[in-house]
Coordinates of C-alpha atoms in Angstrom, one line a residue:
M478 CA 76.5 77.2 111.3
S479 CA 79.3 75.0 110.0
S480 CA 80.9 72.6 112.4
I481 CA 84.4 73.4 113.7
A482 CA 87.1 72.4 111.2
P483 CA 89.3 69.4 112.2
T484 CA 92.4 70.5 114.0
A485 CA 95.2 71.0 111.5
T486 CA 98.3 68.8 111.9
Y487 CA 100.7 71.7 112.6
T488 CA 103.5 71.7 115.1
A489 CA 102.1 73.9 117.9
I490 CA 103.6 77.3 118.3
T491 CA 103.4 77.9 122.0
R492 CA 104.8 80.3 124.5
S493 CA 103.7 78.1 127.3
N494 CA 101.0 75.5 127.9
S495 CA 98.4 78.2 128.4
E496 CA 99.4 81.1 126.2
S497 CA 99.8 80.9 122.4
A498 CA 102.7 82.6 120.8
G499 CA 101.2 82.6 117.4
F500 CA 99.1 80.8 114.9
I501 CA 99.1 79.3 111.4
L502 CA 97.2 81.2 108.7
P503 CA 94.8 79.2 106.5
D504 CA 95.6 78.8 102.9
F505 CA 93.4 81.5 101.6
F506 CA 94.5 81.2 98.0
S507 CA 93.6 77.5 97.7
D508 CA 89.9 78.5 98.0
C509 CA 89.7 82.0 96.5
H510 CA 90.4 81.3 92.9
Y511 CA 89.1 84.7 91.5
P512 CA 92.0 86.3 89.6
L513 CA 93.5 89.6 90.7
R514 CA 93.1 92.3 88.0
M515 CA 94.9 95.6 88.5
N516 CA 93.9 98.9 87.0
P517 CA 96.5 100.2 84.6
H518 CA 96.1 103.8 85.9
C519 CA 97.1 102.7 89.4
C520 CA 100.4 104.5 89.8
P521 CA 99.6 108.1 88.6
V522 CA 96.1 108.1 90.3
S523 CA 97.5 106.7 93.6
R524 CA 100.2 109.4 93.7
A525 CA 97.8 112.2 93.0
S526 CA 95.3 110.9 95.6
E527 CA 98.0 110.5 98.2
Q528 CA 99.2 114.1 97.6
W529 CA 95.6 115.3 98.0
L530 CA 95.3 113.5 101.3
F531 CA 98.6 114.8 102.7
T532 CA 97.8 118.4 101.6
E533 CA 94.1 118.6 102.7
A534 CA 94.6 116.6 105.9
H535 CA 97.8 118.4 106.8
L536 CA 99.6 115.1 107.4
V537 CA 103.3 115.2 108.4
E538 CA 105.9 112.5 109.2
P539 CA 105.7 109.9 110.6
E540 CA 102.0 109.8 109.5
I541 CA 103.0 110.1 105.8
T542 CA 105.4 107.1 105.9
K543 CA 102.8 105.0 107.8
F544 CA 100.1 105.8 105.3
M545 CA 102.3 105.0 102.3
G546 CA 102.7 101.5 103.7
F547 CA 99.0 101.1 103.6
R548 CA 99.2 101.0 99.8
A549 CA 95.6 102.3 99.4
G550 CA 96.2 102.7 95.6
D551 CA 96.8 98.9 95.3
L552 CA 93.6 98.1 97.0
I553 CA 91.5 100.5 94.9
S554 CA 93.2 99.4 91.7
G555 CA 92.5 95.7 92.5
C556 CA 88.9 96.4 93.3
Y557 CA 88.1 98.7 90.4
P558 CA 90.4 97.4 87.7
D559 CA 88.3 98.7 84.8
A560 CA 87.7 102.3 86.0
D561 CA 89.0 105.2 84.0
T562 CA 91.3 107.8 85.6
L563 CA 88.5 110.2 86.6
H564 CA 86.4 107.6 88.4
L565 CA 89.4 105.7 89.9
R566 CA 90.6 109.0 91.4
V567 CA 87.3 109.6 93.2
C568 CA 87.3 106.0 94.5
S569 CA 90.9 106.5 95.7
D570 CA 90.1 109.8 97.4
F571 CA 87.1 108.2 99.1
L572 CA 89.2 105.3 100.4
N573 CA 92.0 107.6 101.6
W574 CA 89.5 109.7 103.5
A575 CA 87.8 106.6 104.9
V576 CA 91.1 105.1 106.2
K577 CA 91.8 108.3 108.2
L578 CA 88.2 108.3 109.4
D579 CA 88.5 104.7 110.5
D580 CA 91.7 105.4 112.4
D581 CA 90.2 108.3 114.2
L582 CA 87.1 106.3 115.2
L583 CA 89.3 103.5 116.4
N584 CA 90.7 105.8 119.1
E585 CA 87.3 107.3 120.1
F586 CA 85.5 106.4 123.3
D587 CA 82.9 109.1 123.4
V588 CA 79.7 108.1 121.5
D589 CA 78.5 111.7 121.4
V590 CA 81.6 112.6 119.4
V591 CA 80.8 109.9 116.9
W592 CA 77.2 111.2 116.5
G593 CA 78.7 114.7 115.9
I594 CA 81.0 113.3 113.2
R595 CA 78.1 111.5 111.6
E596 CA 76.0 114.8 111.5
C597 CA 78.9 116.7 109.9
Y598 CA 79.8 114.1 107.2
M599 CA 76.3 113.1 106.3
S600 CA 75.4 116.7 105.7
A601 CA 78.3 116.8 103.3
F602 CA 77.1 113.7 101.5
R603 CA 73.5 114.9 101.2
D604 CA 74.5 118.4 100.0
P605 CA 78.3 118.7 99.2
I606 CA 77.9 122.0 97.5
N607 CA 76.0 124.0 100.1
T608 CA 77.0 122.4 103.3
Q609 CA 79.3 124.6 105.3
T610 CA 81.9 123.2 107.7
E611 CA 85.3 124.0 109.1
N612 CA 86.1 120.4 109.8
I613 CA 89.1 119.3 107.7
F614 CA 87.7 115.9 106.8
G615 CA 84.2 117.4 106.3
K616 CA 85.8 119.6 103.6
M617 CA 87.5 116.6 102.1
C618 CA 84.2 114.8 102.0
K619 CA 82.6 117.7 100.1
S620 CA 85.5 117.6 97.7
F621 CA 85.3 114.0 96.5
F622 CA 81.6 113.7 96.8
S623 CA 80.8 116.7 94.7
R624 CA 83.0 115.1 92.0
F625 CA 81.2 111.8 92.5
R626 CA 77.8 113.5 92.0
E627 CA 78.9 114.9 88.6
T628 CA 78.5 111.4 87.0
G629 CA 77.1 109.1 89.7
G630 CA 73.6 107.8 88.9
P631 CA 70.7 108.6 91.2
G632 CA 70.2 105.1 92.6
C633 CA 74.0 104.6 93.0
T634 CA 74.3 108.0 94.8
E635 CA 71.4 107.3 97.2
R636 CA 72.8 103.8 98.0
L637 CA 76.2 105.3 98.9
I638 CA 74.6 107.9 101.1
H639 CA 72.4 105.4 102.9
T640 CA 75.1 102.8 103.5
M641 CA 77.5 105.5 104.8
D642 CA 74.8 106.4 107.3
L643 CA 74.6 102.7 108.3
F644 CA 78.4 102.8 108.8
F645 CA 78.2 105.7 111.2
I646 CA 75.3 104.2 113.2
A647 CA 77.3 101.0 113.5
A648 CA 80.5 102.9 114.4
A649 CA 78.6 104.7 117.2
Q650 CA 77.4 101.3 118.5
E651 CA 80.9 99.9 118.5
V652 CA 82.3 102.9 120.3
D653 CA 79.5 102.6 122.9
D654 CA 80.2 98.8 123.3
R655 CA 83.9 99.5 123.7
A656 CA 83.4 102.3 126.2
K657 CA 81.1 100.1 128.3
G658 CA 83.2 96.9 128.0
R659 CA 80.4 94.9 126.4
V660 CA 81.3 91.4 125.3
F661 CA 80.0 90.3 121.8
N662 CA 78.4 87.1 120.9
L663 CA 79.0 85.8 117.4
E664 CA 75.5 86.6 116.0
Y665 CA 75.6 90.2 117.3
Y666 CA 79.1 90.7 116.1
I667 CA 78.3 89.5 112.5
S668 CA 75.3 91.8 112.3
L669 CA 77.4 94.8 113.4
R670 CA 80.4 93.9 111.3
R671 CA 78.3 93.9 108.1
D672 CA 77.7 97.7 108.5
I673 CA 81.0 98.7 110.1
S674 CA 83.2 96.9 107.6
G675 CA 82.6 99.8 105.1
C676 CA 82.1 97.4 102.3
K677 CA 78.5 98.5 101.5
P678 CA 79.4 102.1 100.3
F679 CA 82.3 100.6 98.3
F680 CA 79.8 98.3 96.5
A681 CA 78.0 101.5 95.4
L682 CA 81.3 102.6 94.0
I683 CA 81.3 99.5 91.7
E684 CA 78.3 101.1 89.9
Y685 CA 80.0 104.5 89.9
A686 CA 83.3 103.3 88.6
A687 CA 81.6 101.4 85.8
Q688 CA 79.1 104.2 85.1
I689 CA 76.1 102.0 85.6
N690 CA 73.0 102.6 87.7
L691 CA 71.2 99.4 88.7
P692 CA 67.4 99.5 88.8
D693 CA 65.7 99.2 92.2
E694 CA 64.2 95.8 91.3
V695 CA 67.8 94.5 90.9
T696 CA 69.3 96.0 94.0
S697 CA 66.3 94.9 96.2
H698 CA 66.3 91.3 94.8
P699 CA 67.2 88.7 97.4
V700 CA 69.7 86.9 95.2
I701 CA 71.7 90.2 94.7
A702 CA 71.4 90.9 98.4
A703 CA 72.7 87.5 99.2
M704 CA 75.7 87.9 96.9
E705 CA 76.4 91.3 98.4
E706 CA 76.2 89.8 101.9
A707 CA 78.5 86.9 101.0
T708 CA 81.1 89.3 99.5
N709 CA 80.9 91.6 102.6
D710 CA 81.3 88.6 104.9
Y711 CA 84.3 87.2 102.9
V712 CA 86.1 90.6 102.9
S713 CA 85.3 91.2 106.6
W714 CA 86.0 87.8 108.0
S715 CA 89.2 87.3 106.1
N716 CA 90.3 90.7 107.3
D717 CA 89.5 89.6 110.9
I718 CA 91.9 86.7 110.6
L719 CA 94.7 88.8 108.9
S720 CA 94.3 91.8 111.3
Y721 CA 93.9 89.8 114.5
N722 CA 97.6 90.1 115.5
V723 CA 97.6 93.9 115.3
E724 CA 94.3 94.1 117.0
Q725 CA 95.1 91.8 119.9
S726 CA 98.2 93.9 120.5
C727 CA 96.0 96.9 120.9
H728 CA 93.5 95.0 123.2
S729 CA 90.8 95.2 120.6
T730 CA 88.0 92.6 120.8
H731 CA 86.1 93.7 117.7
N732 CA 87.3 90.8 115.7
M733 CA 85.7 87.4 114.9
V734 CA 88.7 85.5 116.2
A735 CA 88.5 87.3 119.5
V736 CA 84.8 86.8 119.8
L737 CA 85.1 83.1 119.2
M738 CA 87.9 82.7 121.8
C739 CA 85.8 84.6 124.4
E740 CA 82.3 83.3 123.7
Q741 CA 83.0 79.7 122.7
R742 CA 86.3 79.3 124.7
M743 CA 88.2 78.2 121.6
S744 CA 92.0 78.2 121.4
L745 CA 93.5 80.8 119.1
Q746 CA 94.2 78.3 116.4
D747 CA 90.8 76.8 116.6
A748 CA 89.2 80.2 116.4
V749 CA 91.3 81.1 113.3
D750 CA 90.4 77.7 111.7
Y751 CA 86.7 78.2 112.5
S752 CA 86.7 81.7 111.1
Y753 CA 88.2 80.4 107.9
Q754 CA 85.6 77.7 107.5
L755 CA 83.0 80.5 107.7
C756 CA 85.1 82.4 105.0
K757 CA 85.0 79.4 102.7
G758 CA 81.3 79.2 103.2
T759 CA 80.9 82.7 101.9
I760 CA 82.5 81.9 98.6
Q761 CA 80.1 78.9 98.2
R762 CA 77.1 81.2 99.1
F763 CA 78.3 83.6 96.4
E764 CA 78.5 80.9 93.7
D765 CA 75.2 79.2 94.8
N766 CA 73.4 82.5 94.3
R767 CA 75.2 83.3 91.0
A768 CA 73.8 80.0 89.7
I769 CA 70.2 81.1 90.4
L770 CA 70.5 84.6 89.2
P771 CA 67.3 85.7 87.4
S772 CA 67.2 87.8 84.2
W773 CA 65.9 91.3 83.9
G774 CA 66.4 91.6 80.2
E775 CA 69.5 91.9 78.0
E776 CA 70.5 95.5 78.8
V777 CA 70.0 95.2 82.6
D778 CA 71.7 91.8 82.7
K779 CA 74.8 93.4 81.2
Q780 CA 74.9 95.8 84.1
V781 CA 74.3 93.1 86.6
A782 CA 77.2 91.1 85.2
I783 CA 79.5 94.1 85.6
Y784 CA 78.3 94.5 89.2
I785 CA 78.9 90.8 90.1
Q786 CA 82.3 91.0 88.5
G787 CA 82.9 94.0 90.8
M788 CA 82.0 92.0 93.9
Q789 CA 84.3 89.3 92.7
D790 CA 87.1 91.8 92.2
W791 CA 86.6 93.0 95.8
M792 CA 87.2 89.6 97.2
A793 CA 90.3 89.0 95.1
G794 CA 91.6 92.6 95.4
S795 CA 91.2 92.9 99.2
L796 CA 92.8 89.5 99.8
H797 CA 95.9 90.1 97.7
W798 CA 96.3 93.7 99.1
S799 CA 96.3 92.4 102.7
F800 CA 99.7 90.7 102.1
N801 CA 101.2 93.7 100.2
S802 CA 100.1 96.3 102.7
T803 CA 102.0 97.0 106.0
R804 CA 98.7 97.7 107.8
Y805 CA 98.3 94.2 109.3
L806 CA 101.4 92.2 108.5
G807 CA 104.0 95.0 108.7
S808 CA 106.9 94.4 106.3
D809 CA 106.6 90.6 106.5
G810 CA 103.6 90.2 104.2
H811 CA 105.4 88.2 101.5
T812 CA 107.1 86.0 104.1
V813 CA 103.7 85.4 105.9
K814 CA 102.1 84.6 102.5
R815 CA 104.7 82.0 101.9
D816 CA 105.1 80.4 105.3
R817 CA 101.6 81.2 106.8
I818 CA 103.1 81.7 110.3
I819 CA 102.0 84.6 112.5
N820 CA 104.0 85.3 115.6
L821 CA 102.0 87.4 118.1
L822 CA 103.0 90.9 118.8
P823 CA 103.4 91.9 122.4
K824 CA 100.4 93.8 123.9
M825 CA 100.7 97.5 124.1
P826 CA 100.5 99.1 127.6
L827 CA 96.9 100.0 128.6

């Protein structure tokens, strides 16, 4: 593990000698040089997908306004910039569904409920046509995944189903940990985060959006696995830094910054700086493995290049989106991006 970064020469932002009032964000864009590419079909597809969510999930105000601030369409368009309208729409519906699912699981403390959700949704993934359910989000799952299966390759389809199951298993573990007040160590947290981040199924969507189907010998290769893990870690750990303020206000400890503060007794700023050093390391891991990528022949190598570009788009797209969405930074995203100062929100009543 990398050593702790030297303490930055910022003027301390303190509420008192013992309690931090905020922290300085790292300069993400100085190290993530991958360009942001936006899908030209962003606006019409986003509006159609949002309307689908509002109608099917029966959303009303103020939920609609809150969701619009999420700017899900921007995230999907930045992560799948080359997808056509049909495939971008399925990706967008999938994300909108996943966001509502994530919000519901965040407020859940009964692990048996999570296992029941898993059973319902995994049945819809495995057989979206014949599965019967009255669950609203189960029906939505059937809707977008039946469309996915019309053009998704067999390997890509199986990878999405498998990684969604890993997500639900990890979600059940997180709910159980939260309900029992378990404290994470960093190693355990990183292992759980890689499944609960949701990145893995969205990597399968890279194949779907590009209409490729990687052979098993590619997807099982350790270099590809290492690049996927590096991408997942970058997206997850940068998100932990950027979402820490909102999560601490809700008393959530499922965050790398919070884990470091608790386990290693770091100050808030040191924990943020350390987390960022780990983020920087993921980009180096990604590039180191790109440099030793083997060849599987001309045709397969073309597909591999598209997949690697897709992972790169995920790193750039998710980072830029974080500052444009209201999910973590409220309406201050552009100011925070410029000044890199986060003032802590007050904690919500328990």
